[in-house]
Amino acid sequence: MMGPENHHPFEDSHVFASREEMENLNLDDNDDHNNHSGRSQINSYAEDYRSAMSSISDLHHPLSSSPSLAPSVVVTRSDDSNSNNNDNNNQNNHSDPLLSPPSPINSPKAPPFSDTSYLDPPSYADIIFSPSNGRSPSPSASSTSEYIKITVADPQKEQEMTNSLVPGSNTYVTYLITTRSNMPEFGVSESSVRRRFKDVVTLADRLADSYRGFFIPPRPDKNVVESQVMQKQEFVEQRRTALEKYLCRLAAHPVIRKSEELRVFLQVQGRLPLAPTTDVASRMLDGAVKLPRQLFGEAAAGAVQVHEVVQPAKGGRDLLRIFKELKQSVANDWGGVRPAIVEEDKEFLDRKEKMQDLEQQLSNASQQAEALVKAQQDIGETMGELGLAFVKLTKFETEEAVYNSQRIRSADYRHVATAAVKASRLYRESNAQTVKHLDTLHEYLGLMLAVHSAFSDRSSALLTVQTLVSEISSLHSKAEKLEAASSKIFGGDRSRIRKLEEARETIRVTEDAKSCAIREYERIKENNRNELERLDQERHDDFLTMLKGFVVNQVGYAEKISNVWAKVAEETSGYAKENP
Amino acid sequence: MISTQRSLSGSLQSPRSPSTQPYLSVSVTDPVKLGNGVQAYISYRVITKTNLPEYQGQEKIVIRRYSDFVWLRDRLSEKYKGIFIPPLPEKSAVEKFRFSAEFIEMRRQALDIFVNRIASHPELQQSEDLRTFLQEDEETMDRSRSQETGIFKKKPADFMQIFKDVQSKVSDVVLGKEKPVEESTPEYEKLKHYIFELEEHLAEAQKQAFRLVKRHRELGQSLSDFGKAVKLLGACEGKSLGKAFSDLGTKSEALSMKLQNEAHNLLMNFEEPLKDYVRAVQSIKVTMADRANAFRQQCELAETTRLKEINLDKLMLMRSDKAGEAEYEYKELKAESEEATRRFETIVRLMNEEIVRFQDQKTSDMGLAFHEFAKGQAKLANDIADAWRSLLPKLEACSTDT
């Protein structure tokens, strides 16, 4: 669309624009930013981040056709979203100008700055990077040409059909989720469904059950309080964006993208059944139903059922199991007898510690990145206001000029005003890119939650195994006691023999459960291991991309800004002092 | 960075032949904190180099403090009505910053410019008060200064004038002539309007300039914090990526320093000249007030004289005894009235000259300030580009290792 030269549509129009146009444009931009400067005073850094992000979506980024936060994200690296770029990137034909070393890196550096000389057209000023250049916000899929592209749009209010106690009280929002994919599991290449947020919660819970040990991208928050504080529209829009990001991240996960749960969510028409509620009342009900059997019923019924072993103990259904596992964990913590199976994997413990360390540093870096973005935004804003003040001065002096010295000064004001306005725009554009690049930090910080989950899947699986082991050992001692007692009575006691047989049966069942639990534990360990490797690899790549993107962006814009001011220095060089 | 010797119109300087060409150059240097506690203050060395006969010798060094400068400004304001007296930096500062290095340096620079502007002004440079200021020993200076202190800095004659002013105001009110007499030539109206609006525009520009200084400092701080955080993050990552983070963090910290330096540069060479401009405009407003006073006095005295004349004619017609006395009073009043007219006309004449000089001066002052501003910003941006660019080869190398 544009030539590879250093041409910026707004810049061009302003070099030749009348002062009025410049002033008006300034005022518009000022208004945009006045709205955000209030918000960005708020303390929580999430708020700053959001305000930074929203100020970007307000920006008319002249270099991309779509708003900066591209609603659709293409997941694989090979299928790069260059179609979104209308920038004057002269590397347009490459999928990733950063991966294939672009020539500018090798081009000669700009000459050292001197007082009155113009800077030569600098190396990076020609390249303006938009976010998706080779950088996917989430870990990429494998190198096959499979893709899933998900969009979330069109929020609609709907009524809850049941529960007509208070008519119209239960409204909720549904979103149109469109999926395009060439994956065989999906059948059709495109499908659209309507889903509400609760469906997403259900999906997340199901995935958590099915994919223990995996780093499952965390779902968006429920945000109960926020939804009451924010304007409904704002909240819905924020949620829409968050949902899209979430689903795309799921689709980017090499294992989860193939899950049935995800496919059903994305494709099956009509309302999805909600998961059994986990509110306290129903939990108690569930538990109360089971408890009598557990406490008073047959011994075998008290044993953990084999199939249940592959799930962690959940509220309501597994009260007894929860008690037992709690007892075990207390026993673990307080020492005494060391459980038979412990977390011995030294390597894992190291990695875990490293993850904790990483999380801490990520959190810190993420916060400082937000502060940096804000500081850059502020300096851009103030520069713009300064420019505006000088625009007014130019106008004023020209109108009121009586002496020639005033006209000369007015021209000088105009040079400064033009430069300040240009510089202000450049700061803001640069910052819009910086936000996207440094967003990687934020993404990985979010991923740490998934890591926590996966690690706790592992510990709870281990706990289950440990509990079963100690149960088996206590069952054995019970059985031994029964044996000892019945051997004393010649001929045996009918009821005692029966009890012994039951005890042995319980032991067998429990042994089966234990084997199952061990298998599950090993499986989760394996998942952990694989995911850690994947995380390390992808993190390395993504961080590298982030650093490069950040640096190249800074260089490019710094060079442009330098040019802008060098021009003014040139224009005012006549005033320079003779003796420096 | 601003030289202590300004080449202004009508300057006496000439580097070529100091012995033949008359010159007067002053520098305010070497601020030193003296005294204790609440009474602590800063003293400056004022060095005068001149070959003018009115001065004692080629070089003279005296010690002065801020209130001495204020004394000089006040004396000149008294005696040279119509001339835009160069402005002084503000009196008070927040206690915390009163002795900060930056504040002291800014004040020193402003005081230096102040004295030099006086020394190069064709009229002001001949002032006896200037000579006192530049040459008298500290005790004499202290004495002169304390004689002027107190709310009533006016001489007895001025008291009378104030009294008369009040009287005429009262009589005006009584007579229903409430509106104060004001000059209203279209040219002067335009000038007044210009000056008042100019002050507003300049104040806004100065405010933004000051904010920009602050923003630079804030950005510097956040670059420093970001650098540190990035380095710590790099420690979690291994090998080449960790090194890349570490290098990035180091660069970020280095840039933080550059930003702090530029903030200082901006403050001294861009914001301060803008503030100086605002002060100059405020000084013009003082002169305008003087002019308004002079105009009013001239009008009032002219009116009073006219009435006196009418009265005298009446008395003479009546061959009254009081005629003689009345004639004497009338002659006195007439002289005063002519004096007031002369004063007013002098102010008008001086102002016309001063405005031209002012406009020229401001164009070159601002031109220089803009040049420094643009230079500083360009250099900063260039340094930023260089710093980040230097990281790229290493980042490239990173991606080649798996």
PDB file of N, CA, C and O in Angstrom, chain A residues 1-41:
ATOM      1  N   MET A   1       0.835  -1.189   0.000  1.00  0.00           N
ATOM      2  CA  MET A   1       0.000   0.000   0.000  1.00  0.00           C
ATOM      3  C   MET A   1       0.875   1.245   0.000  1.00  0.00           C
ATOM      4  O   MET A   1       0.686   2.150  -0.773  1.00  0.00           O
ATOM      5  N   MET A   2       1.849   1.227   0.870  1.00  0.00           N
ATOM      6  CA  MET A   2       2.703   2.406   0.878  1.00  0.00           C
ATOM      7  C   MET A   2       4.112   2.026   0.482  1.00  0.00           C
ATOM      8  O   MET A   2       4.497   0.882   0.617  1.00  0.00           O
ATOM      9  N   GLY A   3       4.816   2.976   0.027  1.00  0.00           N
ATOM     10  CA  GLY A   3       6.203   2.707  -0.326  1.00  0.00           C
ATOM     11  C   GLY A   3       7.031   2.466   0.928  1.00  0.00           C
ATOM     12  O   GLY A   3       6.570   2.718   2.034  1.00  0.00           O
ATOM     13  N   PRO A   4       8.194   2.012   0.742  1.00  0.00           N
ATOM     14  CA  PRO A   4       9.039   1.693   1.884  1.00  0.00           C
ATOM     15  C   PRO A   4       9.649   2.925   2.537  1.00  0.00           C
ATOM     16  O   PRO A   4      10.375   2.815   3.472  1.00  0.00           O
ATOM     17  N   GLU A   5       9.324   4.107   2.036  1.00  0.00           N
ATOM     18  CA  GLU A   5       9.949   5.271   2.647  1.00  0.00           C
ATOM     19  C   GLU A   5       9.292   5.591   3.982  1.00  0.00           C
ATOM     20  O   GLU A   5       8.263   5.052   4.320  1.00  0.00           O
ATOM     21  N   ASN A   6       9.876   6.493   4.584  1.00  0.00           N
ATOM     22  CA  ASN A   6       9.448   6.894   5.918  1.00  0.00           C
ATOM     23  C   ASN A   6       8.235   7.828   5.825  1.00  0.00           C
ATOM     24  O   ASN A   6       8.299   8.984   6.171  1.00  0.00           O
ATOM     25  N   HIS A   7       7.140   7.287   5.311  1.00  0.00           N
ATOM     26  CA  HIS A   7       5.967   8.140   5.166  1.00  0.00           C
ATOM     27  C   HIS A   7       4.845   7.711   6.065  1.00  0.00           C
ATOM     28  O   HIS A   7       4.408   6.572   6.068  1.00  0.00           O
ATOM     29  N   HIS A   8       4.409   8.592   6.789  1.00  0.00           N
ATOM     30  CA  HIS A   8       3.380   8.340   7.774  1.00  0.00           C
ATOM     31  C   HIS A   8       2.205   9.233   7.385  1.00  0.00           C
ATOM     32  O   HIS A   8       2.357  10.427   7.299  1.00  0.00           O
ATOM     33  N   PRO A   9       1.056   8.659   7.148  1.00  0.00           N
ATOM     34  CA  PRO A   9      -0.034   9.493   6.602  1.00  0.00           C
ATOM     35  C   PRO A   9      -0.359  10.700   7.455  1.00  0.00           C
ATOM     36  O   PRO A   9      -0.575  11.777   6.950  1.00  0.00           O
ATOM     37  N   PHE A  10      -0.341  10.516   8.742  1.00  0.00           N
ATOM     38  CA  PHE A  10      -0.662  11.658   9.595  1.00  0.00           C
ATOM     39  C   PHE A  10       0.440  12.690   9.542  1.00  0.00           C
ATOM     40  O   PHE A  10       0.196  13.874   9.527  1.00  0.00           O
ATOM     41  N   GLU A  11       1.656  12.188   9.546  1.00  0.00           N
ATOM     42  CA  GLU A  11       2.789  13.123   9.493  1.00  0.00           C
ATOM     43  C   GLU A  11       2.704  13.979   8.253  1.00  0.00           C
ATOM     44  O   GLU A  11       2.821  15.183   8.302  1.00  0.00           O
ATOM     45  N   ASP A  12       2.489  13.307   7.114  1.00  0.00           N
ATOM     46  CA  ASP A  12       2.469  14.046   5.857  1.00  0.00           C
ATOM     47  C   ASP A  12       1.421  15.137   5.892  1.00  0.00           C
ATOM     48  O   ASP A  12       1.656  16.267   5.550  1.00  0.00           O
ATOM     49  N   SER A  13       0.250  14.737   6.342  1.00  0.00           N
ATOM     50  CA  SER A  13      -0.824  15.737   6.305  1.00  0.00           C
ATOM     51  C   SER A  13      -0.516  16.905   7.215  1.00  0.00           C
ATOM     52  O   SER A  13      -1.028  17.986   7.019  1.00  0.00           O
ATOM     53  N   HIS A  14       0.346  16.671   8.180  1.00  0.00           N
ATOM     54  CA  HIS A  14       0.585  17.769   9.094  1.00  0.00           C
ATOM     55  C   HIS A  14       1.704  18.690   8.695  1.00  0.00           C
ATOM     56  O   HIS A  14       1.729  19.837   9.107  1.00  0.00           O
ATOM     57  N   VAL A  15       2.586  18.183   7.922  1.00  0.00           N
ATOM     58  CA  VAL A  15       3.632  19.093   7.462  1.00  0.00           C
ATOM     59  C   VAL A  15       3.014  20.231   6.687  1.00  0.00           C
ATOM     60  O   VAL A  15       3.430  21.372   6.758  1.00  0.00           O
ATOM     61  N   PHE A  16       1.973  19.907   5.943  1.00  0.00           N
ATOM     62  CA  PHE A  16       1.395  20.940   5.077  1.00  0.00           C
ATOM     63  C   PHE A  16       0.042  21.447   5.578  1.00  0.00           C
ATOM     64  O   PHE A  16      -0.557  22.297   4.975  1.00  0.00           O
ATOM     65  N   ALA A  17      -0.413  20.916   6.669  1.00  0.00           N
ATOM     66  CA  ALA A  17      -1.757  21.290   7.112  1.00  0.00           C
ATOM     67  C   ALA A  17      -1.780  22.708   7.636  1.00  0.00           C
ATOM     68  O   ALA A  17      -0.783  23.228   8.104  1.00  0.00           O
ATOM     69  N   SER A  18      -2.923  23.287   7.571  1.00  0.00           N
ATOM     70  CA  SER A  18      -3.043  24.613   8.163  1.00  0.00           C
ATOM     71  C   SER A  18      -3.029  24.469   9.671  1.00  0.00           C
ATOM     72  O   SER A  18      -3.268  23.396  10.198  1.00  0.00           O
ATOM     73  N   ARG A  19      -2.804  25.548  10.296  1.00  0.00           N
ATOM     74  CA  ARG A  19      -2.720  25.502  11.740  1.00  0.00           C
ATOM     75  C   ARG A  19      -4.035  25.057  12.350  1.00  0.00           C
ATOM     76  O   ARG A  19      -4.076  24.367  13.339  1.00  0.00           O
ATOM     77  N   GLU A  20      -5.112  25.471  11.722  1.00  0.00           N
ATOM     78  CA  GLU A  20      -6.427  25.087  12.256  1.00  0.00           C
ATOM     79  C   GLU A  20      -6.588  23.593  12.280  1.00  0.00           C
ATOM     80  O   GLU A  20      -7.004  23.017  13.269  1.00  0.00           O
ATOM     81  N   GLU A  21      -6.223  22.955  11.181  1.00  0.00           N
ATOM     82  CA  GLU A  21      -6.362  21.501  11.114  1.00  0.00           C
ATOM     83  C   GLU A  21      -5.546  20.838  12.198  1.00  0.00           C
ATOM     84  O   GLU A  21      -5.996  19.952  12.878  1.00  0.00           O
ATOM     85  N   MET A  22      -4.333  21.342  12.319  1.00  0.00           N
ATOM     86  CA  MET A  22      -3.432  20.760  13.316  1.00  0.00           C
ATOM     87  C   MET A  22      -4.047  20.890  14.695  1.00  0.00           C
ATOM     88  O   MET A  22      -4.039  19.975  15.478  1.00  0.00           O
ATOM     89  N   GLU A  23      -4.594  22.081  14.928  1.00  0.00           N
ATOM     90  CA  GLU A  23      -5.144  22.334  16.239  1.00  0.00           C
ATOM     91  C   GLU A  23      -6.340  21.443  16.493  1.00  0.00           C
ATOM     92  O   GLU A  23      -6.501  20.884  17.556  1.00  0.00           O
ATOM     93  N   ASN A  24      -7.186  21.322  15.483  1.00  0.00           N
ATOM     94  CA  ASN A  24      -8.378  20.495  15.661  1.00  0.00           C
ATOM     95  C   ASN A  24      -8.014  19.061  15.905  1.00  0.00           C
ATOM     96  O   ASN A  24      -8.553  18.413  16.782  1.00  0.00           O
ATOM     97  N   LEU A  25      -7.080  18.584  15.122  1.00  0.00           N
ATOM     98  CA  LEU A  25      -6.683  17.196  15.299  1.00  0.00           C
ATOM     99  C   LEU A  25      -6.123  16.991  16.678  1.00  0.00           C
ATOM    100  O   LEU A  25      -6.379  16.013  17.335  1.00  0.00           O
ATOM    101  N   ASN A  26      -5.343  17.953  17.088  1.00  0.00           N
ATOM    102  CA  ASN A  26      -4.787  17.873  18.443  1.00  0.00           C
ATOM    103  C   ASN A  26      -5.870  17.764  19.465  1.00  0.00           C
ATOM    104  O   ASN A  26      -5.810  16.968  20.377  1.00  0.00           O
ATOM    105  N   LEU A  27      -6.876  18.628  19.293  1.00  0.00           N
ATOM    106  CA  LEU A  27      -7.937  18.648  20.287  1.00  0.00           C
ATOM    107  C   LEU A  27      -8.627  17.315  20.341  1.00  0.00           C
ATOM    108  O   LEU A  27      -8.943  16.822  21.412  1.00  0.00           O
ATOM    109  N   ASP A  28      -8.860  16.696  19.174  1.00  0.00           N
ATOM    110  CA  ASP A  28      -9.521  15.382  19.187  1.00  0.00           C
ATOM    111  C   ASP A  28      -8.697  14.392  19.974  1.00  0.00           C
ATOM    112  O   ASP A  28      -9.201  13.688  20.828  1.00  0.00           O
ATOM    113  N   ASP A  29      -7.421  14.371  19.650  1.00  0.00           N
ATOM    114  CA  ASP A  29      -6.571  13.397  20.338  1.00  0.00           C
ATOM    115  C   ASP A  29      -6.565  13.667  21.823  1.00  0.00           C
ATOM    116  O   ASP A  29      -6.577  12.770  22.633  1.00  0.00           O
ATOM    117  N   ASN A  30      -6.541  14.964  22.147  1.00  0.00           N
ATOM    118  CA  ASN A  30      -6.518  15.310  23.574  1.00  0.00           C
ATOM    119  C   ASN A  30      -7.734  14.765  24.271  1.00  0.00           C
ATOM    120  O   ASN A  30      -7.665  14.263  25.368  1.00  0.00           O
ATOM    121  N   ASP A  31      -8.882  14.901  23.582  1.00  0.00           N
ATOM    122  CA  ASP A  31     -10.107  14.414  24.215  1.00  0.00           C
ATOM    123  C   ASP A  31     -10.023  12.928  24.471  1.00  0.00           C
ATOM    124  O   ASP A  31     -10.382  12.453  25.532  1.00  0.00           O
ATOM    125  N   ASP A  32      -9.542  12.204  23.445  1.00  0.00           N
ATOM    126  CA  ASP A  32      -9.402  10.754  23.627  1.00  0.00           C
ATOM    127  C   ASP A  32      -8.628  10.449  24.874  1.00  0.00           C
ATOM    128  O   ASP A  32      -8.985   9.608  25.667  1.00  0.00           O
ATOM    129  N   HIS A  33      -7.533  11.191  24.998  1.00  0.00           N
ATOM    130  CA  HIS A  33      -6.639  10.811  26.086  1.00  0.00           C
ATOM    131  C   HIS A  33      -7.053  11.376  27.414  1.00  0.00           C
ATOM    132  O   HIS A  33      -6.716  10.846  28.451  1.00  0.00           O
ATOM    133  N   ASN A  34      -7.817  12.457  27.357  1.00  0.00           N
ATOM    134  CA  ASN A  34      -8.304  12.977  28.635  1.00  0.00           C
ATOM    135  C   ASN A  34      -9.176  11.956  29.319  1.00  0.00           C
ATOM    136  O   ASN A  34      -9.218  11.861  30.531  1.00  0.00           O
ATOM    137  N   ASN A  35      -9.889  11.178  28.499  1.00  0.00           N
ATOM    138  CA  ASN A  35     -10.756  10.167  29.116  1.00  0.00           C
ATOM    139  C   ASN A  35      -9.959   9.120  29.848  1.00  0.00           C
ATOM    140  O   ASN A  35     -10.420   8.554  30.813  1.00  0.00           O
ATOM    141  N   HIS A  36      -8.787   8.877  29.349  1.00  0.00           N
ATOM    142  CA  HIS A  36      -8.045   7.759  29.927  1.00  0.00           C
ATOM    143  C   HIS A  36      -7.118   8.187  31.041  1.00  0.00           C
ATOM    144  O   HIS A  36      -6.778   7.385  31.884  1.00  0.00           O
ATOM    145  N   SER A  37      -6.744   9.445  31.033  1.00  0.00           N
ATOM    146  CA  SER A  37      -5.797   9.816  32.075  1.00  0.00           C
ATOM    147  C   SER A  37      -6.447   9.700  33.433  1.00  0.00           C
ATOM    148  O   SER A  37      -5.819   9.387  34.409  1.00  0.00           O
ATOM    149  N   GLY A  38      -7.775   9.926  33.476  1.00  0.00           N
ATOM    150  CA  GLY A  38      -8.443   9.755  34.767  1.00  0.00           C
ATOM    151  C   GLY A  38      -8.401   8.318  35.211  1.00  0.00           C
ATOM    152  O   GLY A  38      -8.043   8.011  36.329  1.00  0.00           O
ATOM    153  N   ARG A  39      -8.716   7.444  34.276  1.00  0.00           N
ATOM    154  CA  ARG A  39      -8.765   6.041  34.669  1.00  0.00           C
ATOM    155  C   ARG A  39      -7.418   5.517  35.065  1.00  0.00           C
ATOM    156  O   ARG A  39      -7.289   4.676  35.940  1.00  0.00           O
ATOM    157  N   SER A  40      -6.405   5.982  34.360  1.00  0.00           N
ATOM    158  CA  SER A  40      -5.115   5.378  34.653  1.00  0.00           C
ATOM    159  C   SER A  40      -4.551   5.832  35.985  1.00  0.00           C
ATOM    160  O   SER A  40      -3.446   5.498  36.331  1.00  0.00           O
ATOM    161  N   GLN A  41      -5.312   6.612  36.740  1.00  0.00           N
ATOM    162  CA  GLN A  41      -4.846   6.958  38.075  1.00  0.00           C
ATOM    163  C   GLN A  41      -5.127   5.819  39.039  1.00  0.00           C
ATOM    164  O   GLN A  41      -4.610   5.750  40.125  1.00  0.00           O
TER     165      GLN A  41
END
